[in-house]
PDB file of C-alpha atoms in Angstrom:
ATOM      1  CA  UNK A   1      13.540  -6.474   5.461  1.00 91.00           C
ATOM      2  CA  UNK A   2      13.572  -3.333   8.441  1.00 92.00           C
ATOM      3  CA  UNK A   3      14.039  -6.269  10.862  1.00 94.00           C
ATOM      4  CA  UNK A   4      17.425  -8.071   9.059  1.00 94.00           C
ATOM      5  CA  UNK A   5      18.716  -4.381   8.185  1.00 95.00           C
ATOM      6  CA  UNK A   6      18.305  -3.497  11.909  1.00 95.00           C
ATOM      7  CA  UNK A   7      20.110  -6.561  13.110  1.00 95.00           C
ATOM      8  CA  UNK A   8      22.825  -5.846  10.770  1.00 95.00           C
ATOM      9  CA  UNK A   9      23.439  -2.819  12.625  1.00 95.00           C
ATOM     10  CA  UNK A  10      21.546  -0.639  11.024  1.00 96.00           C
ATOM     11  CA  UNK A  11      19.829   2.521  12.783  1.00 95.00           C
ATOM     12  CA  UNK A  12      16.026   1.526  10.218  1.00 97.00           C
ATOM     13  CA  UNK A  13      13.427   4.319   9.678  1.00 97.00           C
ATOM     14  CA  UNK A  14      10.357   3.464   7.767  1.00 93.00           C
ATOM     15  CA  UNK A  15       8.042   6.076   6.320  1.00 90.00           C
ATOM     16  CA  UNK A  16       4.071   5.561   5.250  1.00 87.00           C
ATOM     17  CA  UNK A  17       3.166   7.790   2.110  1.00 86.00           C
ATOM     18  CA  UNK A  18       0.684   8.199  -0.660  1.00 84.00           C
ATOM     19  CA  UNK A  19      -2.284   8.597   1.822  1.00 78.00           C
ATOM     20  CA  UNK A  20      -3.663   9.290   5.022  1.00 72.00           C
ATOM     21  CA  UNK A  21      -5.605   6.170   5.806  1.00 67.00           C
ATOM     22  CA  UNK A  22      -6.812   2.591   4.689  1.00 64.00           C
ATOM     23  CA  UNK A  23      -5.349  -0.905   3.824  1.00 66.00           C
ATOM     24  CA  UNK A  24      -3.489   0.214   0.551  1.00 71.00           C
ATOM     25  CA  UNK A  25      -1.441   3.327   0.702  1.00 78.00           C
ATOM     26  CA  UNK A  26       1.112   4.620  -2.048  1.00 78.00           C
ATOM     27  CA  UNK A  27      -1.983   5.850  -4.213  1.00 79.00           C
ATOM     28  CA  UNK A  28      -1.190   9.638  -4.110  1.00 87.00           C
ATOM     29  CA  UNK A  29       0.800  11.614  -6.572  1.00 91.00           C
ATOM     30  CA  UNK A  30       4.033  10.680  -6.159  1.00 93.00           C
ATOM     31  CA  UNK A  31       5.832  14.268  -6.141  1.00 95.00           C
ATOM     32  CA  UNK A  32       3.451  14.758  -2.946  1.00 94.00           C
ATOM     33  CA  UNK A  33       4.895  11.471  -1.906  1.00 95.00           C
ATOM     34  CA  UNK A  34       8.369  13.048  -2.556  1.00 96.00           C
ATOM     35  CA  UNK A  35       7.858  16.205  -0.345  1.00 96.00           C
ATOM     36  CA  UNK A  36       6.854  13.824   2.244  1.00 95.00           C
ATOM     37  CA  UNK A  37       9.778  12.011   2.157  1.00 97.00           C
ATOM     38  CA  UNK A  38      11.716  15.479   1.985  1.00 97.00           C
ATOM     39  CA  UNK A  39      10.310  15.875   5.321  1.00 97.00           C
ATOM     40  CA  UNK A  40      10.754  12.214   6.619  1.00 97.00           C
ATOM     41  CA  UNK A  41      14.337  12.732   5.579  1.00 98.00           C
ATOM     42  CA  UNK A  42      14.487  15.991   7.609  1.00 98.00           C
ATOM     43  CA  UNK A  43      13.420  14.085  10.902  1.00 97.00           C
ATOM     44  CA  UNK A  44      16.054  11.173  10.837  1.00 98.00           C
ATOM     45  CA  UNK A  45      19.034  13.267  10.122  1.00 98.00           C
ATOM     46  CA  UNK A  46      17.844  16.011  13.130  1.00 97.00           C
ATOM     47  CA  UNK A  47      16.996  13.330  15.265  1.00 96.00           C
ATOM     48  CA  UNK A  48      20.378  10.585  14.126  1.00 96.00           C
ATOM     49  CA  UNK A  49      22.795  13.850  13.396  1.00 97.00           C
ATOM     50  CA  UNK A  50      23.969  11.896  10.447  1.00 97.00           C
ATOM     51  CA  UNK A  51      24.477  14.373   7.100  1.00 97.00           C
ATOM     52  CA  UNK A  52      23.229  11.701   4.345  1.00 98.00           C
ATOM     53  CA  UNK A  53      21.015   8.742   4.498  1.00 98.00           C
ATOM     54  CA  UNK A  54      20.404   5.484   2.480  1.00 98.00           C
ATOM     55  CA  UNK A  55      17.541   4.935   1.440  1.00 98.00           C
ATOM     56  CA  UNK A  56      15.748   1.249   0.625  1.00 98.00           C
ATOM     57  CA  UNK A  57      12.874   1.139  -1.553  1.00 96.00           C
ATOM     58  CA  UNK A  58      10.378  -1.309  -3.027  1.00 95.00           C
ATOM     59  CA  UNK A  59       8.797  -0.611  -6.378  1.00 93.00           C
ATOM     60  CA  UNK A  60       7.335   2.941  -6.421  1.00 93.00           C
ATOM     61  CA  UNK A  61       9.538   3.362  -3.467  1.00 93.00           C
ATOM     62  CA  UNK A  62      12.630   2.843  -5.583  1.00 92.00           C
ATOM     63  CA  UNK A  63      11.498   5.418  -8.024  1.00 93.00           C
ATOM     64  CA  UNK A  64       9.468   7.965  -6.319  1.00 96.00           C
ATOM     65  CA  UNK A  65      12.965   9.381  -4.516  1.00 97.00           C
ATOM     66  CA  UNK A  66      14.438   9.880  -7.339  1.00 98.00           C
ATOM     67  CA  UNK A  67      12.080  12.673  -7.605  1.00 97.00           C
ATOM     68  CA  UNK A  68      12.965  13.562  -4.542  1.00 98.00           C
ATOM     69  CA  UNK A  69      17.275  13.723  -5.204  1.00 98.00           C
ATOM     70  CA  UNK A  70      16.315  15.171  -8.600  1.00 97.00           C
ATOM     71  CA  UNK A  71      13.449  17.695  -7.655  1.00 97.00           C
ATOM     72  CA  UNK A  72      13.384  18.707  -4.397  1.00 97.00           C
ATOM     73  CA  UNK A  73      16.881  18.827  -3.219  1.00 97.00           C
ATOM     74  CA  UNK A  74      17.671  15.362  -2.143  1.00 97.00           C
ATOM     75  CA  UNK A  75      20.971  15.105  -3.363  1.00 98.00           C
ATOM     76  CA  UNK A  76      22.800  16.765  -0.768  1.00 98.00           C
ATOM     77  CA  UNK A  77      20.922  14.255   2.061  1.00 98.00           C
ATOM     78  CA  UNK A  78      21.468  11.082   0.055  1.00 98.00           C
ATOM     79  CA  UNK A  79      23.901   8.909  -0.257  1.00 98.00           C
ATOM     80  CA  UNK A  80      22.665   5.468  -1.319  1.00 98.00           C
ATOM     81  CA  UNK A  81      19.618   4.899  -3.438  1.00 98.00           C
ATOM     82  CA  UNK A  82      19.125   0.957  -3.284  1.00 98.00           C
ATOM     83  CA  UNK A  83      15.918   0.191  -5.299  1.00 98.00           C
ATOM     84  CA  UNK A  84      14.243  -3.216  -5.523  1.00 98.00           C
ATOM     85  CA  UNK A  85      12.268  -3.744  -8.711  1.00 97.00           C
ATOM     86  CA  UNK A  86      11.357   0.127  -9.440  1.00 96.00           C
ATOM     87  CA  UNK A  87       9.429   1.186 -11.997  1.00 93.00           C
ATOM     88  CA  UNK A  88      11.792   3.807 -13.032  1.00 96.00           C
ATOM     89  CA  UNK A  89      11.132   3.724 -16.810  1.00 95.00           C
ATOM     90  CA  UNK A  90       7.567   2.525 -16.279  1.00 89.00           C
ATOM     91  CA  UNK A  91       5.559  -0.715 -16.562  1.00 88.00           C
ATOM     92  CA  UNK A  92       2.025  -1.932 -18.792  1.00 81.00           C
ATOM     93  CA  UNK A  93      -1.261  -1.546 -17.206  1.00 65.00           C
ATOM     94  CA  UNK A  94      -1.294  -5.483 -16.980  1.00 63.00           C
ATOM     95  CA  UNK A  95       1.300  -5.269 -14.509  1.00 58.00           C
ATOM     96  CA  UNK A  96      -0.063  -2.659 -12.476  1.00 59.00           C
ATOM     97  CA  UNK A  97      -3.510  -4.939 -12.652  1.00 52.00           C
ATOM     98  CA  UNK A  98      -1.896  -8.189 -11.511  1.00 54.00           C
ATOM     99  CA  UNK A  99      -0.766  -6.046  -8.560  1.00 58.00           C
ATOM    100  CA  UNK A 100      -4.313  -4.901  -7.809  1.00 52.00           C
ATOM    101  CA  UNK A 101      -5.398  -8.092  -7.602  1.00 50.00           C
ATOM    102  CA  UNK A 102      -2.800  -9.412  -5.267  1.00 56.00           C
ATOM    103  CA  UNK A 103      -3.470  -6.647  -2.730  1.00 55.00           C
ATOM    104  CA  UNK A 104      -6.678  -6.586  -0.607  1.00 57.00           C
ATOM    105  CA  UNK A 105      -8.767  -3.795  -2.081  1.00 54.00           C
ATOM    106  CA  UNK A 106      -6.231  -3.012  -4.946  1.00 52.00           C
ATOM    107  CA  UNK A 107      -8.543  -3.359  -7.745  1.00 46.00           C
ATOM    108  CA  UNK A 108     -11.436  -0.870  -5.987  1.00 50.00           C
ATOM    109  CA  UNK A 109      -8.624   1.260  -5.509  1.00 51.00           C
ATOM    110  CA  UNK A 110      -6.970   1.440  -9.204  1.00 52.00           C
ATOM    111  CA  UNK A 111     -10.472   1.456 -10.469  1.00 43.00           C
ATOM    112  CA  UNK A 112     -11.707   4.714  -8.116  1.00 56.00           C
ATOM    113  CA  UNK A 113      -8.527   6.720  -9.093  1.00 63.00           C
ATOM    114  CA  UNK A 114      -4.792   5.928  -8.378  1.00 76.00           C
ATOM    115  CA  UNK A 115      -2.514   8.836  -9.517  1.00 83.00           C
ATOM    116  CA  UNK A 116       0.845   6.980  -8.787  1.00 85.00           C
ATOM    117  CA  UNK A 117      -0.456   4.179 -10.274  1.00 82.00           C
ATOM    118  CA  UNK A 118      -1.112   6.672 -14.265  1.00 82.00           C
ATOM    119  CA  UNK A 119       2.583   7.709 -13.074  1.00 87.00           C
ATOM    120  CA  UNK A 120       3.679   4.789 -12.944  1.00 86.00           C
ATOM    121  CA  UNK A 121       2.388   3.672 -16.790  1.00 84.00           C
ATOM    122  CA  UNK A 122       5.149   3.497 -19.415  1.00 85.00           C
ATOM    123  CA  UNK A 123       5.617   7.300 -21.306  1.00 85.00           C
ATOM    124  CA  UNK A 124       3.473   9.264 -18.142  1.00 87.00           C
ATOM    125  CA  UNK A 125       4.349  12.716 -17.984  1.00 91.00           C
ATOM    126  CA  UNK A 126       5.698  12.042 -14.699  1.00 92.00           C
ATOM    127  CA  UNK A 127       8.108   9.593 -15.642  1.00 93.00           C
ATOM    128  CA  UNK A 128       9.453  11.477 -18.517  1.00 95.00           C
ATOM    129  CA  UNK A 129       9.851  14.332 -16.606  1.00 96.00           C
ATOM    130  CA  UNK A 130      11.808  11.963 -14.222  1.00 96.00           C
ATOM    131  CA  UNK A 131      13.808  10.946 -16.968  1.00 97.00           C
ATOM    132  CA  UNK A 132      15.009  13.620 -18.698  1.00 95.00           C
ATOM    133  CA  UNK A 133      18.323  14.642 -18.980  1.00 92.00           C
ATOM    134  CA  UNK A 134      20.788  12.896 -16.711  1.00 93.00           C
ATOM    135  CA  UNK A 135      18.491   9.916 -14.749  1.00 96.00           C
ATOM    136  CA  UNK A 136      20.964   9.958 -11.596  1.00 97.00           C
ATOM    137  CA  UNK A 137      22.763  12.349  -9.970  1.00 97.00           C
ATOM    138  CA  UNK A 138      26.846  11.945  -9.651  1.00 97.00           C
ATOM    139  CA  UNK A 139      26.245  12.391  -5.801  1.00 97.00           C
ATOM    140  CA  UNK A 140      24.513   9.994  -5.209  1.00 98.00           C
ATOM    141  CA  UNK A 141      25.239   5.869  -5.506  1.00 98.00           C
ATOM    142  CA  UNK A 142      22.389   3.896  -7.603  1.00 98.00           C
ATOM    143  CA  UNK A 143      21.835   0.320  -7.012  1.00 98.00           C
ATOM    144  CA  UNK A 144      18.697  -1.438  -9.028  1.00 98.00           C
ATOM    145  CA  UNK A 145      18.014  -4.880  -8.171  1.00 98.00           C
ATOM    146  CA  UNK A 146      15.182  -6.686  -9.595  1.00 98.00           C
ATOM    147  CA  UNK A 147      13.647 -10.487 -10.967  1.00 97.00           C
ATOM    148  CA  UNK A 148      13.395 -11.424 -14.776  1.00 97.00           C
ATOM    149  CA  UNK A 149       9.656 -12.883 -12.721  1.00 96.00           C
ATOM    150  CA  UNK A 150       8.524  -9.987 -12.191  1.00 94.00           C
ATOM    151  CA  UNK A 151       5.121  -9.833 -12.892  1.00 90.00           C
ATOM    152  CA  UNK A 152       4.276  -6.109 -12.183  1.00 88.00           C
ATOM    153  CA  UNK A 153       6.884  -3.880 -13.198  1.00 92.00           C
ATOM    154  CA  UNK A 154       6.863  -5.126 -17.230  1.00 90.00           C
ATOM    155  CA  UNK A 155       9.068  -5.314 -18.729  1.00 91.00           C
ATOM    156  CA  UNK A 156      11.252  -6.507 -16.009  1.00 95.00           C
ATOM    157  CA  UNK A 157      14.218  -4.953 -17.714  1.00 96.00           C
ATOM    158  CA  UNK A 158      12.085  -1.369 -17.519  1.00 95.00           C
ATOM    159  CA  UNK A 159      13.679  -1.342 -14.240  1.00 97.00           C
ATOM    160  CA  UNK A 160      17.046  -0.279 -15.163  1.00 98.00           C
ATOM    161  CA  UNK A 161      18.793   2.765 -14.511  1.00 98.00           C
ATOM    162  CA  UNK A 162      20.751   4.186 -17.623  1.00 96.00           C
ATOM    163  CA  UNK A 163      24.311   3.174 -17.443  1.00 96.00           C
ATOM    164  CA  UNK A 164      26.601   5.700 -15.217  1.00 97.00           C
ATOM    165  CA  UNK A 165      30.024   5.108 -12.675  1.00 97.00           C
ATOM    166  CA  UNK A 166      27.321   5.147 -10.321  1.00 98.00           C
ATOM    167  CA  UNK A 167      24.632   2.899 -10.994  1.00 98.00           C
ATOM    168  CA  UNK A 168      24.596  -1.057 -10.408  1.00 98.00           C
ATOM    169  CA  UNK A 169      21.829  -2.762 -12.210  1.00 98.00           C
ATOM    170  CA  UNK A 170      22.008  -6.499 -10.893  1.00 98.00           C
ATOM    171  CA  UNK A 171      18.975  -9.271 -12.117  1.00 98.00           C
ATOM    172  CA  UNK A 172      19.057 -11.522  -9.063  1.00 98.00           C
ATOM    173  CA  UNK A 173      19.055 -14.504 -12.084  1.00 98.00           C
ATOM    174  CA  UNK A 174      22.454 -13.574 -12.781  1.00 97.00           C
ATOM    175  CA  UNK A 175      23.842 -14.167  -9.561  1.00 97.00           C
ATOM    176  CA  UNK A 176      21.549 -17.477  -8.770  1.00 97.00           C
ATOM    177  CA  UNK A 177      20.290 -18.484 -11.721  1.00 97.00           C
ATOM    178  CA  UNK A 178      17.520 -20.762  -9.944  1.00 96.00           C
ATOM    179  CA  UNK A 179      16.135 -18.036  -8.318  1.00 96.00           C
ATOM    180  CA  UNK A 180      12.066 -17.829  -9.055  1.00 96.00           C
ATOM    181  CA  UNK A 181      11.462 -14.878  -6.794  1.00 97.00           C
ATOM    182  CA  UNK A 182       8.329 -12.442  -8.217  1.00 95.00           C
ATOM    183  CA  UNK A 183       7.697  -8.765  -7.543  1.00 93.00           C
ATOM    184  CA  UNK A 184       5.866  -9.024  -4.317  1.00 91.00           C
ATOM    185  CA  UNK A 185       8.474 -11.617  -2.877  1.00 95.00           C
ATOM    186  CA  UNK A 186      11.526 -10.202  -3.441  1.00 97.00           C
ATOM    187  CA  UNK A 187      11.347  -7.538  -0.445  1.00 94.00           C
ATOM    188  CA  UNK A 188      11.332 -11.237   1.767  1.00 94.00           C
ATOM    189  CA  UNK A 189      13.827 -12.815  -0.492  1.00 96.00           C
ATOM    190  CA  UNK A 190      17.532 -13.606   0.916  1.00 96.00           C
ATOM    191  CA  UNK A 191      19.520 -13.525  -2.234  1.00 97.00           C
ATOM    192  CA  UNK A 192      17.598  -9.873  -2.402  1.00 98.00           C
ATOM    193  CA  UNK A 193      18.470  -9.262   1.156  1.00 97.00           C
ATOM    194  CA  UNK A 194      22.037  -9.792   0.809  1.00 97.00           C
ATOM    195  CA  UNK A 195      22.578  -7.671  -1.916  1.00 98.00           C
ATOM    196  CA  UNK A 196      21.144  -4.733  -0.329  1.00 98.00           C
ATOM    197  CA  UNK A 197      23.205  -5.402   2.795  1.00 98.00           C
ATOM    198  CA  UNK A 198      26.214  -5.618   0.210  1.00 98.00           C
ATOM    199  CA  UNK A 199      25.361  -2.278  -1.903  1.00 98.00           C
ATOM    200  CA  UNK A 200      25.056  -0.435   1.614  1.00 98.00           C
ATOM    201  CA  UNK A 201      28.259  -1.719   3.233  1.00 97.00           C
ATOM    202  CA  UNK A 202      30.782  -2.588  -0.022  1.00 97.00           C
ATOM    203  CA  UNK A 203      34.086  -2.832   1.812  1.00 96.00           C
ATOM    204  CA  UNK A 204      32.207  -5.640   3.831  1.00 96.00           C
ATOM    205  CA  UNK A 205      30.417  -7.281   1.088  1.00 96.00           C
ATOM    206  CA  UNK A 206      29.564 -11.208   1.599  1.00 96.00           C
ATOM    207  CA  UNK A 207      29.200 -13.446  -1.253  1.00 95.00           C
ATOM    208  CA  UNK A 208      25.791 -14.631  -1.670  1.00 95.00           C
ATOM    209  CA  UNK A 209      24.375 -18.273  -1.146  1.00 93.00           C
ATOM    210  CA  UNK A 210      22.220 -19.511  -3.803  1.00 93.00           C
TER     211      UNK A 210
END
C-alpha cells in the first residue's frame, strides 16, 4: 500500500520491528516493538517537522501502537490510528496457525517461541492490559477496517474497537458486499485501499467502487 499512499501525496515511512534479522519479523514482544516505534516516530517528525503522524498498520501493526499512544506517550505524536484487521481484542491459536503456515518459516518460528504471537491469543496479559479502562484515547482518531474472511484474526469481529466519537469500525462486506478479501490480502485490496485514503483525508473522501 506505501506505493498508492505515496502517490496520493503522501510523505510514507515504513518501520521493520519485532527482530533484528530473518524472513519473518514481528516475533518480539510487542511493548519492545512499541518503544521502537516510539523512536521511529521520533525520526519522521525531526526529520518532516510535522507535530503528529498517521499511522497505517496491518494486523499486529494495528494493535501494537496502541500500546504505544496508551503506554509510552504516543498520544501527543498521533493523530490517526488506521488499523487493518488488528487483533486488538485477540484471536484463537487456529488463526495464528493458519498464518504460520502461509508465511515461509512461520510455523518453525511459532513453534521455537513467538512472544507477540502468546500476546496476541485471546485473554493474554498483554492484551488485557491493553484493554483496560478506556481502549482509545480522545486525542487520537481510530479507524478499524477489517474482512468477515478473515482467517487469522478469529473472530473477525475481535477486531473492533469499543464504540467511542472517535472510532470507525467499517467490515469491508458492508460497503461491497461481494468482497472475498482474507487477512493476508487485504493490505493489496482496493476497496481496503480506498478507505484508508478516505479515513486519512475525510474532507476529500471518494466513494468507493465495488
Amino acid at each position: 500500500m506505501a506505493p498508492r499512499l505515496k502517490k496520493a501525496g503522501y510523505c510514507v515511512f515504513a518501520l521493520n520491528h519485532g527482530g533484528t534479522s530473518g524472513p519473518l519479523l514481528g516475533t518480539d514482544d510487542m511493548a519492545d516493538s512499541a518503544r521502537r516505534l516510539a523512536d521511529f516516530v521520533d525520526r519522521v517528525r525531526a526529520a518532516t517537522g510535522a507535530v503528529k503522524v498517521d499511522l497505517v498498520g496491518h494486523s499486529q501493526g494495528g494493535m501494537m501502537p496502541r500500546h504505544y499512544i496508551k503506554n509510552l506517550g504516543g498520544a501527543a505524536s498521533v493523530d490517526k490510528l488506521i488499523a487493518l484487521t488488528p487483533s486488538n481484542h485477540g484471536t484463537t491459536f487456529s488463526g495464528l496457525g493458519l498464518l504460520a503456515l502461509a508465511i515461509p518459516g512461520g510455523t518453525a518460528v511459532l513453534g521455537s517461541g513467538c512472544a507477540a504471537c502468546s500476546q496476541q491469543l485471546i485473554g493474554s496479559d498483554f492484551l488485557r492490559d491493553l484493554n483496560a479502562g478506556a481502549e482509545t484515547d480522545p486525542g487520537v482518531t481510530y479507524t478499524v477496517i477489517t474482512t468477515r474472511y478473515d482467517e487469522v484474526v478469529t473472530p473477525y469481529t475481535s477486531a473492533y474497537l469499543d464504540a467511542a466519537p472517535n472510532v470507525t469500525n467499517v467490515k469491508l462486506q458492508e460497503v461491497c458486499p461481494a468482497e472475498f478479501v482474507d487477512h493476508v490480502g487485504i493490505s493489496y485490496n482496493d476497496l481496503a485501499t480506498r478507505l484508508v485514503l478516505n479515513a486519512l483525508d475525510p474532507a476529500h473522501a471518494q466513494r468507493p467502487t465495488c
